[in-house]
Amino acid sequence: QVQLVESGGGLVQAGGSLRLSCTASGSIFSINAMGWYRQAPGKQRELVASITSGRSANYADSVKGRFTISRDNAKNTVNLQMNSLKPEDTAVYYCNADARSTTSSYFYRYWGQGTQVTVSS
């Protein structure tokens, strides 16, 4: 099994910054893409940013230019630096990893428990 744990959420004023971190642990054989999703009340979960094992990044249009995703393959960690935060960014942010455990022949999409980000106006 693979476990993902997020940290770094909190309450900030509009225009502020937060840095989210997510670390994968457990019986990891390999990890392909990692990413961040978010879900606001009454809305669908949406992709915020993703990054491949080769560190090629993809961003939602709504966060492009404000958020930066990065990863440390040696530490099995993915980060999301969020700047110029807006009230519309308020949501629960979930980390994901497409990983293969040492007990499986397949890659699965693993999810963290989520961390709350609240941006006040």
PDB file of N, CA, C and O in Angstrom, residues 9-18 38 66-67 82-93 116-121:
ATOM      1  N   GLY A   9      -2.050  23.521   4.603  1.00  0.00           N
ATOM      2  CA  GLY A   9      -3.273  24.283   4.430  1.00  0.00           C
ATOM      3  C   GLY A   9      -3.494  25.248   5.577  1.00  0.00           C
ATOM      4  O   GLY A   9      -2.832  25.187   6.610  1.00  0.00           O
ATOM      5  N   GLY A  10      -4.445  26.153   5.382  1.00  0.00           N
ATOM      6  CA  GLY A  10      -4.748  27.124   6.419  1.00  0.00           C
ATOM      7  C   GLY A  10      -5.623  28.244   5.919  1.00  0.00           C
ATOM      8  O   GLY A  10      -6.214  28.164   4.845  1.00  0.00           O
ATOM      9  N   LEU A  11      -5.704  29.287   6.728  1.00  0.00           N
ATOM     10  CA  LEU A  11      -6.518  30.464   6.428  1.00  0.00           C
ATOM     11  C   LEU A  11      -5.614  31.644   6.117  1.00  0.00           C
ATOM     12  O   LEU A  11      -4.722  31.971   6.908  1.00  0.00           O
ATOM     13  N   VAL A  12      -5.836  32.266   4.966  1.00  0.00           N
ATOM     14  CA  VAL A  12      -5.061  33.437   4.573  1.00  0.00           C
ATOM     15  C   VAL A  12      -5.984  34.481   3.961  1.00  0.00           C
ATOM     16  O   VAL A  12      -7.094  34.171   3.526  1.00  0.00           O
ATOM     17  N   GLN A  13      -5.517  35.716   3.939  1.00  0.00           N
ATOM     18  CA  GLN A  13      -6.257  36.782   3.285  1.00  0.00           C
ATOM     19  C   GLN A  13      -5.959  36.788   1.795  1.00  0.00           C
ATOM     20  O   GLN A  13      -4.929  36.278   1.343  1.00  0.00           O
ATOM     21  N   ALA A  14      -6.877  37.348   1.020  1.00  0.00           N
ATOM     22  CA  ALA A  14      -6.668  37.470  -0.416  1.00  0.00           C
ATOM     23  C   ALA A  14      -5.345  38.168  -0.693  1.00  0.00           C
ATOM     24  O   ALA A  14      -5.003  39.161  -0.050  1.00  0.00           O
ATOM     25  N   GLY A  15      -4.608  37.621  -1.650  1.00  0.00           N
ATOM     26  CA  GLY A  15      -3.303  38.153  -1.983  1.00  0.00           C
ATOM     27  C   GLY A  15      -2.165  37.463  -1.268  1.00  0.00           C
ATOM     28  O   GLY A  15      -0.993  37.669  -1.623  1.00  0.00           O
ATOM     29  N   GLY A  16      -2.482  36.638  -0.294  1.00  0.00           N
ATOM     30  CA  GLY A  16      -1.474  35.939   0.472  1.00  0.00           C
ATOM     31  C   GLY A  16      -0.980  34.685  -0.220  1.00  0.00           C
ATOM     32  O   GLY A  16      -1.379  34.365  -1.344  1.00  0.00           O
ATOM     33  N   SER A  17      -0.111  33.952   0.483  1.00  0.00           N
ATOM     34  CA  SER A  17       0.509  32.755  -0.077  1.00  0.00           C
ATOM     35  C   SER A  17       0.447  31.589   0.891  1.00  0.00           C
ATOM     36  O   SER A  17       0.411  31.772   2.115  1.00  0.00           O
ATOM     37  N   LEU A  18       0.431  30.400   0.338  1.00  0.00           N
ATOM     38  CA  LEU A  18       0.523  29.162   1.098  1.00  0.00           C
ATOM     39  C   LEU A  18       1.349  28.174   0.293  1.00  0.00           C
ATOM     40  O   LEU A  18       1.373  28.228  -0.935  1.00  0.00           O
ATOM     41  N   ARG A  38      -8.560  19.953  -6.257  1.00  0.00           N
ATOM     42  CA  ARG A  38      -9.284  20.657  -5.209  1.00  0.00           C
ATOM     43  C   ARG A  38     -10.780  20.505  -5.423  1.00  0.00           C
ATOM     44  O   ARG A  38     -11.256  20.295  -6.537  1.00  0.00           O
ATOM     45  N   ARG A  66       0.110  31.843 -11.051  1.00  0.00           N
ATOM     46  CA  ARG A  66       0.043  32.098  -9.614  1.00  0.00           C
ATOM     47  C   ARG A  66       0.554  30.923  -8.794  1.00  0.00           C
ATOM     48  O   ARG A  66       1.136  31.123  -7.729  1.00  0.00           O
ATOM     49  N   PHE A  67       0.313  29.708  -9.277  1.00  0.00           N
ATOM     50  CA  PHE A  67       0.713  28.499  -8.565  1.00  0.00           C
ATOM     51  C   PHE A  67       1.892  27.847  -9.268  1.00  0.00           C
ATOM     52  O   PHE A  67       2.018  27.911 -10.498  1.00  0.00           O
ATOM     53  N   MET A  82       1.444  28.402  -3.707  1.00  0.00           N
ATOM     54  CA  MET A  82       0.279  29.171  -4.115  1.00  0.00           C
ATOM     55  C   MET A  82       0.478  30.626  -3.723  1.00  0.00           C
ATOM     56  O   MET A  82       0.546  30.952  -2.538  1.00  0.00           O
ATOM     57  N   ASN A  83       0.566  31.491  -4.722  1.00  0.00           N
ATOM     58  CA  ASN A  83       0.731  32.921  -4.508  1.00  0.00           C
ATOM     59  C   ASN A  83      -0.483  33.672  -5.027  1.00  0.00           C
ATOM     60  O   ASN A  83      -1.268  33.153  -5.811  1.00  0.00           O
ATOM     61  N   SER A  84      -0.615  34.922  -4.595  1.00  0.00           N
ATOM     62  CA  SER A  84      -1.721  35.779  -5.027  1.00  0.00           C
ATOM     63  C   SER A  84      -3.063  35.071  -4.893  1.00  0.00           C
ATOM     64  O   SER A  84      -3.877  35.060  -5.817  1.00  0.00           O
ATOM     65  N   LEU A  85      -3.293  34.485  -3.742  1.00  0.00           N
ATOM     66  CA  LEU A  85      -4.499  33.695  -3.529  1.00  0.00           C
ATOM     67  C   LEU A  85      -5.757  34.552  -3.599  1.00  0.00           C
ATOM     68  O   LEU A  85      -5.772  35.704  -3.178  1.00  0.00           O
ATOM     69  N   LYS A  86      -6.806  33.942  -4.129  1.00  0.00           N
ATOM     70  CA  LYS A  86      -8.100  34.582  -4.286  1.00  0.00           C
ATOM     71  C   LYS A  86      -9.153  33.805  -3.502  1.00  0.00           C
ATOM     72  O   LYS A  86      -8.991  32.615  -3.259  1.00  0.00           O
ATOM     73  N   PRO A  87     -10.253  34.450  -3.117  1.00  0.00           N
ATOM     74  CA  PRO A  87     -11.324  33.723  -2.436  1.00  0.00           C
ATOM     75  C   PRO A  87     -11.818  32.516  -3.231  1.00  0.00           C
ATOM     76  O   PRO A  87     -12.226  31.518  -2.638  1.00  0.00           O
ATOM     77  N   GLU A  88     -11.764  32.593  -4.552  1.00  0.00           N
ATOM     78  CA  GLU A  88     -12.179  31.488  -5.403  1.00  0.00           C
ATOM     79  C   GLU A  88     -11.285  30.258  -5.265  1.00  0.00           C
ATOM     80  O   GLU A  88     -11.661  29.172  -5.716  1.00  0.00           O
ATOM     81  N   ASP A  89     -10.121  30.413  -4.655  1.00  0.00           N
ATOM     82  CA  ASP A  89      -9.220  29.284  -4.436  1.00  0.00           C
ATOM     83  C   ASP A  89      -9.607  28.463  -3.211  1.00  0.00           C
ATOM     84  O   ASP A  89      -9.011  27.409  -2.964  1.00  0.00           O
ATOM     85  N   THR A  90     -10.566  28.942  -2.440  1.00  0.00           N
ATOM     86  CA  THR A  90     -10.994  28.235  -1.241  1.00  0.00           C
ATOM     87  C   THR A  90     -11.543  26.857  -1.597  1.00  0.00           C
ATOM     88  O   THR A  90     -12.461  26.731  -2.408  1.00  0.00           O
ATOM     89  N   ALA A  91     -10.971  25.826  -1.001  1.00  0.00           N
ATOM     90  CA  ALA A  91     -11.368  24.449  -1.294  1.00  0.00           C
ATOM     91  C   ALA A  91     -10.562  23.499  -0.419  1.00  0.00           C
ATOM     92  O   ALA A  91      -9.622  23.908   0.265  1.00  0.00           O
ATOM     93  N   VAL A  92     -10.945  22.235  -0.459  1.00  0.00           N
ATOM     94  CA  VAL A  92     -10.111  21.188   0.101  1.00  0.00           C
ATOM     95  C   VAL A  92      -9.182  20.726  -1.008  1.00  0.00           C
ATOM     96  O   VAL A  92      -9.635  20.390  -2.104  1.00  0.00           O
ATOM     97  N   TYR A  93      -7.899  20.730  -0.734  1.00  0.00           N
ATOM     98  CA  TYR A  93      -6.905  20.349  -1.720  1.00  0.00           C
ATOM     99  C   TYR A  93      -6.422  18.928  -1.452  1.00  0.00           C
ATOM    100  O   TYR A  93      -6.033  18.591  -0.329  1.00  0.00           O
ATOM    101  N   GLN A 116      -7.489  21.702   4.065  1.00  0.00           N
ATOM    102  CA  GLN A 116      -8.357  22.844   3.803  1.00  0.00           C
ATOM    103  C   GLN A 116      -7.556  24.108   3.539  1.00  0.00           C
ATOM    104  O   GLN A 116      -6.650  24.452   4.302  1.00  0.00           O
ATOM    105  N   VAL A 117      -7.912  24.796   2.465  1.00  0.00           N
ATOM    106  CA  VAL A 117      -7.360  26.110   2.159  1.00  0.00           C
ATOM    107  C   VAL A 117      -8.520  27.093   2.112  1.00  0.00           C
ATOM    108  O   VAL A 117      -9.463  26.906   1.344  1.00  0.00           O
ATOM    109  N   THR A 118      -8.458  28.120   2.943  1.00  0.00           N
ATOM    110  CA  THR A 118      -9.507  29.130   2.988  1.00  0.00           C
ATOM    111  C   THR A 118      -8.891  30.500   2.756  1.00  0.00           C
ATOM    112  O   THR A 118      -7.956  30.891   3.461  1.00  0.00           O
ATOM    113  N   VAL A 119      -9.415  31.218   1.774  1.00  0.00           N
ATOM    114  CA  VAL A 119      -8.924  32.545   1.433  1.00  0.00           C
ATOM    115  C   VAL A 119     -10.038  33.546   1.701  1.00  0.00           C
ATOM    116  O   VAL A 119     -11.099  33.489   1.073  1.00  0.00           O
ATOM    117  N   SER A 120      -9.814  34.459   2.624  1.00  0.00           N
ATOM    118  CA  SER A 120     -10.809  35.451   2.984  1.00  0.00           C
ATOM    119  C   SER A 120     -10.652  36.709   2.135  1.00  0.00           C
ATOM    120  O   SER A 120      -9.547  37.064   1.710  1.00  0.00           O
ATOM    121  N   SER A 121     -11.760  37.402   1.897  1.00  0.00           N
ATOM    122  CA  SER A 121     -11.749  38.624   1.107  1.00  0.00           C
ATOM    123  C   SER A 121     -11.593  39.849   1.985  1.00  0.00           C
ATOM    124  O   SER A 121     -11.663  39.769   3.209  1.00  0.00           O
TER     125      SER A 121
END
